[in-house]
Amino acid sequence: MAVLEVILIVFLLGLTVLTIFLLTLPTRFSPRSISSKDENPNAASKKDHKAIEDRNRSITIQILVLGDIGRSPRMQYHALSIANHGGKVDLIGYIDSDLPSALLSNPQIAIQAIHPPPDILQTDDKLRFLLFGPLKVLCQLWSLWIILGYRTEPARWLLVQNPPSIPTLAIAQAICFLRKTKLIIDWHNFGYSILALKLGPSHALVRVSELYEFIFSRSATTHFTVSNAMARVLREQYHITTPVLPLHDRPSAQFQPLSKLQRDMFLARMPETAAHATAIEAGKTRLLVSSTSWTADEDFSILLDALAGYSELATTTHPHLPEILAIITGKGPQKEFYLSQIASLKNNNKLEMVTILTAWLSIEDYAALLGAADLGVSLHMSSSGVDLPMKVVDMFGAGLPVVGWSKFEAWSELVNEDENGRGFGSAEGLREVLIQLFGDTARTELRKLRRGAIKEGQRRWDAEWEPVAGRLFGLCK
């Protein structure tokens, strides 16, 4: 009899726990019924126009960035485009830097901050990463479960930035199943390829990460990719059968070419350029700009070696070469390492004709800096070979020609050689490009590349977004 009582008690406890679990599951999305008039986007009457607005307001989309929202411009653009077309957005991510006023002031956008894991779990050390990585993932899982499942209302769509893949794709799949939400993955790169930069391509965790990404990506209803090459990989190697839609990055309206007056005023105002403004305007100094997150997929020693080689030639066999003011913007884990290299080159008189400065700028000042510069440099090497650096898109938006590392498959989707930029594959190659472009006193080649950059930058984000994402969400025709 005692055994039966124990079994009964255990059964009742289990049933109670199961009931509590079921009762506390996240609520499910239930779309508002829409009348036939709401479904008529071509109606011209005020009443039907109001119906269309009401329909768009019923379109709710969560955007998940397991990273700093302030440094995720593509996801910001998604949020603004959805909101500007009448949809409602929950933008979910870390807030480690200032957000644009356009996001904060838009009543259609709600910012949902993810509480970051404890600082002790943040490390770049390989051994500590293997130890603390799983604990960090558990913290992220819990935070995402609470935000996606309870803090926010059920949404029609969940748009997830990838990478990071772990644990984002797994928790997103679970939430979408429970809340009847449609999952969209916005592929910026492959998470396992970035992990391989830290651990090596043959590491077991990299293989597990690749398998994880393959499995959990298959439940998405739609996939956006930043390149045609990435879309091909998803179709041919991941065997994705649901729609894979290339959605190329394009510059926002903030990035514009500057007039001569605007350029002169900015150069005189910005602390990093003020002392060089007169020389830049006279062509005696060329302003070079590069943006970076100071991570392993960008080898900045290439730029430093090229600048050192340029300086040596400018002080010996090529005295006609102008000085260079190089401004590097951004934050990241390897910044101090490269700052020490810059200091060493300077102390050894390797940069007599080059001044290198670093800066962390507001989006407004960064856009103006690109518009004022003579040349942009991209050192993005693409861990997967099929992602593309958004910094180049922003440079084109500002009418700035670009030289960049070109030894990866997707490069030609972004830069047309000798039309809006130049490619290189080594420090020596970059040095030669700088000599050719800056050594031309008539600036003939730079002017040609600038015309090409301005032309490329004329196609803006909304023109790219509306026929792809806007149509998918039902916000555009």
Coordinates of N, CA and C in Angstrom, one line a residue, residues 16-212:
T16 N 1.1 18.0 -11.6 CA 1.0 19.4 -11.2 C 2.1 20.2 -12.0
V17 N 3.3 19.7 -12.0 CA 4.4 20.3 -12.7 C 4.1 20.5 -14.2
L18 N 3.6 19.4 -14.8 CA 3.2 19.5 -16.2 C 2.1 20.6 -16.5
T19 N 1.1 20.6 -15.6 CA 0.1 21.6 -15.7 C 0.6 23.0 -15.6
I20 N 1.4 23.3 -14.6 CA 2.0 24.6 -14.4 C 2.9 24.9 -15.7
F21 N 3.6 24.0 -16.2 CA 4.4 24.2 -17.4 C 3.6 24.6 -18.6
L22 N 2.5 23.9 -18.8 CA 1.6 24.2 -19.9 C 0.9 25.5 -19.8
L23 N 0.5 25.8 -18.5 CA -0.2 27.1 -18.3 C 0.7 28.3 -18.4
T24 N 2.0 28.1 -18.2 CA 2.9 29.2 -18.3 C 3.7 29.3 -19.6
L25 N 3.3 28.5 -20.6 CA 4.0 28.5 -21.9 C 3.7 29.9 -22.5
P26 N 4.5 30.4 -23.4 CA 4.3 31.7 -24.0 C 3.0 31.7 -24.8
T27 N 2.3 32.8 -24.8 CA 1.0 32.9 -25.6 C 1.3 32.9 -27.1
R28 N 0.3 32.5 -27.9 CA 0.5 32.3 -29.3 C 0.0 33.5 -30.1
F29 N 0.6 33.6 -31.3 CA 0.2 34.7 -32.2 C -1.2 34.4 -32.8
S30 N -2.1 35.4 -32.7 CA -3.4 35.2 -33.4 C -3.7 36.4 -34.2
P31 N -3.6 36.3 -35.6 CA -3.7 37.4 -36.4 C -5.1 38.0 -36.4
R32 N -5.2 39.3 -36.4 CA -6.5 40.0 -36.4 C -7.2 39.7 -37.7
S33 N -8.5 39.3 -37.7 CA -9.2 39.1 -38.9 C -9.3 40.4 -39.7
I34 N -9.1 40.3 -41.0 CA -9.0 41.4 -41.9 C -10.2 41.3 -42.9
S35 N -10.9 42.4 -43.0 CA -12.1 42.4 -43.9 C -11.6 42.4 -45.4
S36 N -12.5 42.1 -46.3 CA -12.1 42.1 -47.7 C -11.7 43.5 -48.2
K37 N -12.2 44.5 -47.6 CA -11.7 45.9 -48.0 C -10.3 46.1 -47.6
D38 N -9.9 45.5 -46.4 CA -8.5 45.7 -46.0 C -7.5 45.0 -47.0
E39 N -8.0 44.0 -47.7 CA -7.1 43.3 -48.6 C -7.0 43.9 -49.9
N40 N -7.6 45.1 -50.1 CA -7.6 45.7 -51.4 C -6.6 46.9 -51.4
P41 N -5.3 46.6 -51.7 CA -4.3 47.7 -51.6 C -4.4 48.7 -52.7
N42 N -5.2 48.5 -53.7 CA -5.3 49.4 -54.9 C -6.4 50.4 -54.7
A43 N -7.2 50.2 -53.7 CA -8.4 51.1 -53.5 C -7.9 52.5 -53.3
A44 N -8.7 53.4 -53.9 CA -8.3 54.9 -53.9 C -9.0 55.7 -52.9
S45 N -10.1 55.2 -52.3 CA -10.9 56.0 -51.4 C -10.2 56.1 -50.0
K46 N -10.6 57.1 -49.3 CA -10.0 57.4 -48.0 C -10.3 56.2 -47.0
K47 N -11.5 55.6 -47.2 CA -11.9 54.5 -46.3 C -11.0 53.3 -46.6
D48 N -10.7 53.0 -47.8 CA -9.9 51.9 -48.1 C -8.4 52.2 -47.8
H49 N -8.0 53.4 -47.9 CA -6.6 53.8 -47.5 C -6.5 53.6 -46.0
K50 N -7.5 54.0 -45.3 CA -7.5 53.7 -43.8 C -7.4 52.2 -43.5
A51 N -8.1 51.4 -44.3 CA -8.1 50.0 -44.1 C -6.7 49.4 -44.3
I52 N -6.0 50.0 -45.4 CA -4.6 49.5 -45.6 C -3.7 49.8 -44.5
E53 N -3.8 51.1 -43.9 CA -3.0 51.5 -42.8 C -3.3 50.6 -41.6
D54 N -4.6 50.3 -41.4 CA -4.9 49.4 -40.3 C -4.3 48.0 -40.5
R55 N -4.3 47.5 -41.7 CA -3.8 46.2 -42.0 C -2.3 46.2 -41.7
N56 N -1.6 47.2 -42.1 CA -0.1 47.3 -41.9 C 0.2 47.4 -40.4
R57 N -0.6 48.1 -39.7 CA -0.4 48.2 -38.2 C -0.6 46.9 -37.5
S58 N -1.3 46.0 -38.2 CA -1.5 44.6 -37.6 C -0.3 43.7 -37.8
I59 N 0.6 44.2 -38.7 CA 1.8 43.4 -39.0 C 2.9 43.6 -38.0
T60 N 3.1 42.6 -37.1 CA 4.0 42.8 -36.0 C 5.3 41.9 -36.3
I61 N 6.4 42.4 -36.1 CA 7.7 41.8 -36.4 C 8.7 41.9 -35.3
Q62 N 9.2 40.9 -34.8 CA 10.3 40.9 -33.8 C 11.6 40.8 -34.6
I63 N 12.6 41.6 -34.2 CA 13.9 41.5 -34.8 C 14.9 41.2 -33.7
L64 N 15.6 40.1 -33.9 CA 16.6 39.7 -32.9 C 18.0 39.8 -33.3
V65 N 18.8 40.6 -32.5 CA 20.2 40.7 -32.7 C 20.9 40.3 -31.4
L66 N 21.6 39.2 -31.5 CA 22.4 38.8 -30.3 C 23.7 39.5 -30.3
G67 N 23.7 40.8 -30.3 CA 24.8 41.6 -30.4 C 24.4 43.1 -30.1
D68 N 25.3 44.0 -30.3 CA 25.0 45.4 -30.0 C 24.2 46.0 -31.1
I69 N 23.0 46.4 -30.8 CA 22.1 47.0 -31.8 C 22.7 48.2 -32.4
G70 N 23.4 49.0 -31.7 CA 24.1 50.2 -32.2 C 25.1 49.9 -33.3
R71 N 25.7 48.7 -33.3 CA 26.7 48.3 -34.3 C 26.1 47.2 -35.2
S72 N 24.8 47.3 -35.4 CA 24.1 46.3 -36.3 C 23.2 47.2 -37.3
P73 N 23.9 47.9 -38.2 CA 23.1 48.8 -39.0 C 22.1 48.2 -39.9
R74 N 22.4 47.0 -40.4 CA 21.4 46.3 -41.3 C 20.1 46.0 -40.6
M75 N 20.2 45.6 -39.3 CA 19.0 45.3 -38.6 C 18.3 46.6 -38.2
Q76 N 19.0 47.6 -37.9 CA 18.4 48.9 -37.7 C 17.6 49.3 -39.0
Y77 N 18.2 49.1 -40.1 CA 17.5 49.5 -41.4 C 16.2 48.7 -41.6
H78 N 16.3 47.4 -41.2 CA 15.1 46.6 -41.3 C 14.0 47.2 -40.4
A79 N 14.4 47.5 -39.2 CA 13.4 48.0 -38.2 C 12.8 49.3 -38.7
L80 N 13.6 50.2 -39.2 CA 13.1 51.5 -39.7 C 12.2 51.3 -40.9
S81 N 12.6 50.5 -41.8 CA 11.8 50.2 -43.0 C 10.4 49.7 -42.7
I82 N 10.4 48.7 -41.8 CA 9.1 48.1 -41.3 C 8.3 49.2 -40.7
A83 N 8.9 49.9 -39.8 CA 8.1 51.0 -39.1 C 7.6 52.1 -40.0
N84 N 8.4 52.5 -41.0 CA 8.0 53.5 -41.9 C 6.9 53.1 -42.9
H85 N 6.8 51.8 -43.0 CA 5.7 51.2 -43.8 C 4.5 50.8 -43.0
G86 N 4.5 51.2 -41.7 CA 3.3 51.0 -40.9 C 3.3 49.8 -40.0
G87 N 4.4 48.9 -40.1 CA 4.4 47.7 -39.2 C 4.9 48.1 -37.8
K88 N 4.7 47.2 -36.9 CA 5.2 47.4 -35.5 C 6.4 46.5 -35.3
V89 N 7.4 47.0 -34.6 CA 8.6 46.3 -34.4 C 9.0 46.2 -32.9
D90 N 9.5 45.0 -32.5 CA 10.2 44.9 -31.3 C 11.7 44.6 -31.7
L91 N 12.6 45.5 -31.4 CA 14.0 45.3 -31.8 C 14.7 44.9 -30.5
I92 N 15.2 43.7 -30.6 CA 15.8 43.0 -29.4 C 17.3 42.8 -29.5
G93 N 18.0 43.2 -28.6 CA 19.5 43.1 -28.6 C 20.2 43.8 -27.5
Y94 N 21.5 43.7 -27.5 CA 22.3 44.4 -26.4 C 22.4 45.9 -26.8
I95 N 22.4 46.7 -25.8 CA 22.6 48.1 -26.0 C 23.9 48.5 -25.4
D96 N 25.0 48.4 -26.2 CA 26.4 48.8 -25.7 C 26.9 50.1 -26.2
S97 N 26.1 50.7 -27.2 CA 26.5 52.0 -27.7 C 25.2 52.8 -28.0
D98 N 25.4 54.1 -28.3 CA 24.3 54.9 -28.5 C 23.5 54.5 -29.7
L99 N 22.2 54.6 -29.6 CA 21.3 54.3 -30.8 C 20.9 55.5 -31.5
P100 N 20.7 55.4 -32.8 CA 20.3 56.6 -33.6 C 19.0 57.1 -33.2
S101 N 18.8 58.4 -33.2 CA 17.6 59.1 -32.8 C 16.4 58.6 -33.6
A102 N 16.6 58.2 -34.9 CA 15.5 57.7 -35.7 C 14.9 56.5 -35.1
L103 N 15.7 55.6 -34.5 CA 15.1 54.4 -33.8 C 14.4 54.8 -32.5
L104 N 15.0 55.6 -31.7 CA 14.5 55.9 -30.4 C 13.2 56.7 -30.5
S105 N 13.1 57.6 -31.5 CA 11.9 58.4 -31.6 C 10.7 57.9 -32.4
N106 N 10.9 56.7 -33.0 CA 9.9 56.1 -33.8 C 8.9 55.4 -32.9
P107 N 7.6 55.8 -32.9 CA 6.6 55.2 -32.1 C 6.3 53.7 -32.4
Q108 N 6.7 53.3 -33.6 CA 6.4 52.0 -34.1 C 7.4 51.0 -33.7
I109 N 8.5 51.5 -33.1 CA 9.7 50.6 -32.7 C 9.8 50.6 -31.2
A110 N 9.8 49.4 -30.6 CA 10.1 49.3 -29.2 C 11.4 48.6 -29.0
I111 N 12.3 49.2 -28.3 CA 13.7 48.6 -28.1 C 13.6 47.7 -26.8
Q112 N 14.0 46.4 -27.0 CA 14.0 45.5 -25.9 C 15.4 45.1 -25.6
A113 N 15.9 45.5 -24.5 CA 17.4 45.3 -24.2 C 17.6 43.9 -23.6
I114 N 18.6 43.2 -24.1 CA 19.0 41.9 -23.5 C 20.0 42.2 -22.4
H115 N 19.8 41.6 -21.3 CA 20.8 41.7 -20.2 C 22.0 40.9 -20.6
P116 N 23.2 41.6 -20.6 CA 24.4 40.8 -21.0 C 24.9 39.8 -20.0
P117 N 25.6 38.8 -20.4 CA 26.2 37.8 -19.5 C 27.2 38.5 -18.6
P118 N 27.5 37.9 -17.4 CA 28.5 38.5 -16.5 C 29.8 38.8 -17.3
D119 N 30.5 39.8 -16.9 CA 31.8 40.2 -17.5 C 32.8 39.0 -17.4
I120 N 32.8 38.2 -16.4 CA 33.7 37.2 -16.2 C 33.7 36.1 -17.3
L121 N 32.5 36.1 -18.0 CA 32.3 35.1 -19.1 C 32.8 35.6 -20.4
Q122 N 33.2 36.9 -20.5 CA 33.7 37.5 -21.7 C 35.2 37.3 -21.8
T123 N 35.7 36.6 -22.8 CA 37.1 36.4 -22.9 C 37.5 36.1 -24.4
D124 N 38.7 36.5 -24.7 CA 39.3 36.1 -26.0 C 40.3 35.0 -25.9
D125 N 40.6 34.6 -24.7 CA 41.5 33.5 -24.5 C 40.9 32.2 -24.9
K126 N 41.6 31.4 -25.7 CA 41.1 30.2 -26.3 C 40.7 29.2 -25.2
L127 N 41.5 29.0 -24.2 CA 41.2 28.0 -23.1 C 40.0 28.4 -22.3
R128 N 40.0 29.7 -21.9 CA 38.9 30.2 -21.1 C 37.6 30.2 -21.9
F129 N 37.7 30.5 -23.2 CA 36.6 30.4 -24.0 C 35.9 29.1 -24.0
L130 N 36.7 28.0 -24.0 CA 36.2 26.6 -24.0 C 35.5 26.4 -22.7
L131 N 36.0 27.0 -21.6 CA 35.4 26.8 -20.3 C 34.2 27.6 -20.0
F132 N 34.3 28.9 -20.4 CA 33.2 29.8 -20.1 C 32.1 29.9 -21.2
G133 N 32.4 29.5 -22.4 CA 31.5 29.5 -23.5 C 30.2 28.9 -23.2
P134 N 30.1 27.7 -22.7 CA 28.8 27.0 -22.4 C 28.0 27.8 -21.3
L135 N 28.7 28.4 -20.3 CA 28.0 29.1 -19.3 C 27.4 30.4 -19.9
K136 N 28.1 31.0 -20.8 CA 27.6 32.2 -21.5 C 26.4 31.9 -22.3
V137 N 26.4 30.7 -23.0 CA 25.3 30.3 -23.8 C 24.1 30.1 -22.9
L138 N 24.2 29.5 -21.8 CA 23.1 29.3 -20.9 C 22.5 30.6 -20.4
C139 N 23.3 31.6 -20.1 CA 22.8 32.9 -19.7 C 22.0 33.5 -20.9
Q140 N 22.6 33.4 -22.1 CA 21.9 33.9 -23.2 C 20.5 33.2 -23.5
L141 N 20.5 31.9 -23.3 CA 19.3 31.2 -23.5 C 18.2 31.6 -22.6
W142 N 18.5 31.8 -21.3 CA 17.5 32.2 -20.4 C 17.0 33.6 -20.7
S143 N 17.9 34.5 -21.0 CA 17.5 35.9 -21.3 C 16.6 36.0 -22.6
L144 N 17.0 35.2 -23.6 CA 16.2 35.2 -24.8 C 14.8 34.5 -24.6
W145 N 14.8 33.5 -23.7 CA 13.5 32.8 -23.4 C 12.5 33.8 -22.8
I146 N 13.0 34.6 -21.8 CA 12.2 35.5 -21.1 C 11.7 36.6 -22.0
I147 N 12.6 37.2 -22.8 CA 12.2 38.3 -23.7 C 11.3 37.9 -24.8
L148 N 11.7 36.8 -25.5 CA 10.9 36.4 -26.7 C 9.6 35.7 -26.3
G149 N 9.6 35.0 -25.1 CA 8.4 34.3 -24.7 C 7.4 35.0 -23.8
Y150 N 7.9 36.0 -23.0 CA 7.1 36.6 -22.0 C 7.1 38.1 -22.0
R151 N 8.2 38.7 -22.2 CA 8.3 40.2 -22.1 C 7.6 40.9 -23.3
T152 N 7.6 40.2 -24.5 CA 7.1 40.8 -25.7 C 5.8 40.0 -26.1
E153 N 4.9 40.7 -26.8 CA 3.7 40.1 -27.3 C 4.0 39.2 -28.5
P154 N 3.2 38.2 -28.8 CA 3.4 37.3 -29.9 C 3.4 38.1 -31.2
A155 N 4.3 37.8 -32.1 CA 4.5 38.5 -33.4 C 4.2 37.6 -34.6
R156 N 3.9 38.2 -35.7 CA 3.7 37.4 -36.9 C 5.0 36.8 -37.4
W157 N 6.0 37.6 -37.3 CA 7.3 37.2 -37.9 C 8.4 37.4 -36.8
L158 N 9.4 36.6 -36.8 CA 10.6 36.8 -36.0 C 11.8 36.8 -37.0
L159 N 12.5 37.9 -37.2 CA 13.6 38.1 -38.1 C 14.9 38.0 -37.2
V160 N 15.7 37.0 -37.5 CA 16.9 36.7 -36.7 C 18.2 37.0 -37.5
Q161 N 19.1 37.8 -36.9 CA 20.4 38.0 -37.5 C 21.2 36.7 -37.2
N162 N 21.9 36.2 -38.3 CA 22.8 35.1 -38.1 C 24.1 35.5 -38.9
P163 N 25.3 35.3 -38.2 CA 25.6 34.9 -36.9 C 25.3 36.0 -35.9
P164 N 25.4 35.7 -34.5 CA 25.7 34.4 -34.0 C 24.6 33.4 -34.1
S165 N 25.0 32.1 -34.3 CA 24.1 31.1 -34.5 C 23.7 30.4 -33.2
I166 N 24.6 30.3 -32.2 CA 24.4 29.7 -31.0 C 24.3 30.7 -29.9
P167 N 23.2 30.7 -29.1 CA 22.1 29.8 -29.2 C 20.9 30.3 -30.0
T168 N 21.1 31.4 -30.8 CA 20.0 32.1 -31.4 C 19.0 31.3 -32.2
L169 N 19.6 30.5 -33.1 CA 18.7 29.7 -34.0 C 17.9 28.7 -33.2
A170 N 18.4 28.0 -32.2 CA 17.7 27.0 -31.4 C 16.5 27.7 -30.7
I171 N 16.8 28.7 -29.9 CA 15.7 29.4 -29.1 C 14.7 30.0 -30.0
A172 N 15.1 30.6 -31.2 CA 14.2 31.2 -32.1 C 13.2 30.1 -32.7
Q173 N 13.8 28.9 -33.0 CA 12.9 27.9 -33.5 C 11.9 27.4 -32.5
A174 N 12.3 27.3 -31.2 CA 11.4 26.9 -30.1 C 10.3 27.9 -29.9
I175 N 10.7 29.2 -29.9 CA 9.7 30.2 -29.7 C 8.7 30.3 -30.8
C176 N 9.2 30.2 -32.0 CA 8.3 30.3 -33.2 C 7.3 29.1 -33.2
F177 N 7.8 27.9 -32.8 CA 6.8 26.8 -32.7 C 5.8 27.0 -31.6
L178 N 6.2 27.5 -30.5 CA 5.2 27.7 -29.4 C 4.3 28.9 -29.6
R179 N 4.7 29.9 -30.3 CA 3.9 31.1 -30.5 C 3.3 31.3 -31.9
K180 N 3.4 30.2 -32.7 CA 2.9 30.3 -34.1 C 3.4 31.5 -34.9
T181 N 4.7 31.7 -34.7 CA 5.4 32.8 -35.4 C 6.2 32.3 -36.5
K182 N 6.3 33.0 -37.6 CA 7.1 32.6 -38.8 C 8.5 33.1 -38.6
L183 N 9.5 32.2 -38.8 CA 10.9 32.5 -38.6 C 11.6 32.8 -39.9
I184 N 12.3 34.0 -39.9 CA 13.1 34.4 -41.0 C 14.5 34.6 -40.5
I185 N 15.5 34.0 -41.2 CA 16.9 34.1 -40.9 C 17.5 35.1 -41.9
D186 N 18.2 36.1 -41.3 CA 18.9 37.1 -42.2 C 20.4 36.7 -42.1
W187 N 20.9 36.1 -43.1 CA 22.3 35.5 -43.1 C 23.3 36.6 -43.5
H188 N 24.1 37.0 -42.5 CA 25.2 38.0 -42.7 C 26.5 37.2 -43.0
N189 N 26.5 36.0 -42.5 CA 27.7 35.1 -42.6 C 27.3 33.8 -42.1
F190 N 28.3 32.8 -42.0 CA 28.1 31.6 -41.3 C 28.8 31.5 -40.0
G191 N 28.1 31.2 -38.9 CA 28.6 31.3 -37.6 C 29.9 30.4 -37.4
Y192 N 29.8 29.2 -38.0 CA 30.9 28.3 -37.8 C 32.2 28.8 -38.4
S193 N 32.1 29.5 -39.5 CA 33.3 30.0 -40.2 C 34.0 31.1 -39.3
I194 N 33.2 31.9 -38.5 CA 33.8 32.9 -37.6 C 34.4 32.2 -36.4
L195 N 33.8 31.1 -35.9 CA 34.3 30.3 -34.8 C 35.7 29.7 -35.2
A196 N 35.8 29.3 -36.5 CA 37.0 28.7 -37.0 C 38.2 29.7 -37.0
L197 N 37.9 31.0 -37.0 CA 39.0 31.9 -36.9 C 39.7 31.9 -35.5
K198 N 38.9 31.5 -34.5 CA 39.4 31.5 -33.2 C 39.9 30.1 -32.8
L199 N 39.3 29.1 -33.2 CA 39.7 27.7 -32.8 C 40.4 26.9 -33.9
G200 N 40.3 27.3 -35.1 CA 40.8 26.5 -36.2 C 39.8 25.7 -36.9
P201 N 39.8 25.6 -38.2 CA 38.8 24.9 -39.0 C 38.5 23.5 -38.6
S202 N 39.5 22.8 -38.1 CA 39.4 21.3 -37.8 C 39.0 21.1 -36.4
H203 N 38.7 22.1 -35.6 CA 38.4 21.9 -34.2 C 37.0 21.2 -34.1
A204 N 36.8 20.4 -33.1 CA 35.5 19.6 -32.9 C 34.4 20.6 -32.7
L205 N 34.6 21.7 -32.0 CA 33.5 22.6 -31.7 C 33.0 23.3 -33.0
V206 N 34.0 23.5 -33.9 CA 33.6 24.2 -35.2 C 32.8 23.2 -36.0
R207 N 33.1 21.9 -36.0 CA 32.3 20.9 -36.7 C 30.9 20.8 -36.1
V208 N 30.8 20.8 -34.8 CA 29.5 20.8 -34.1 C 28.7 22.1 -34.5
S209 N 29.4 23.2 -34.5 CA 28.7 24.5 -34.8 C 28.2 24.4 -36.2
E210 N 28.9 23.9 -37.2 CA 28.5 23.8 -38.5 C 27.2 22.9 -38.7
L211 N 27.3 21.7 -38.0 CA 26.1 20.8 -38.0 C 24.9 21.5 -37.3
Y212 N 25.1 22.2 -36.2 CA 24.0 22.9 -35.5 C 23.4 23.9 -36.4

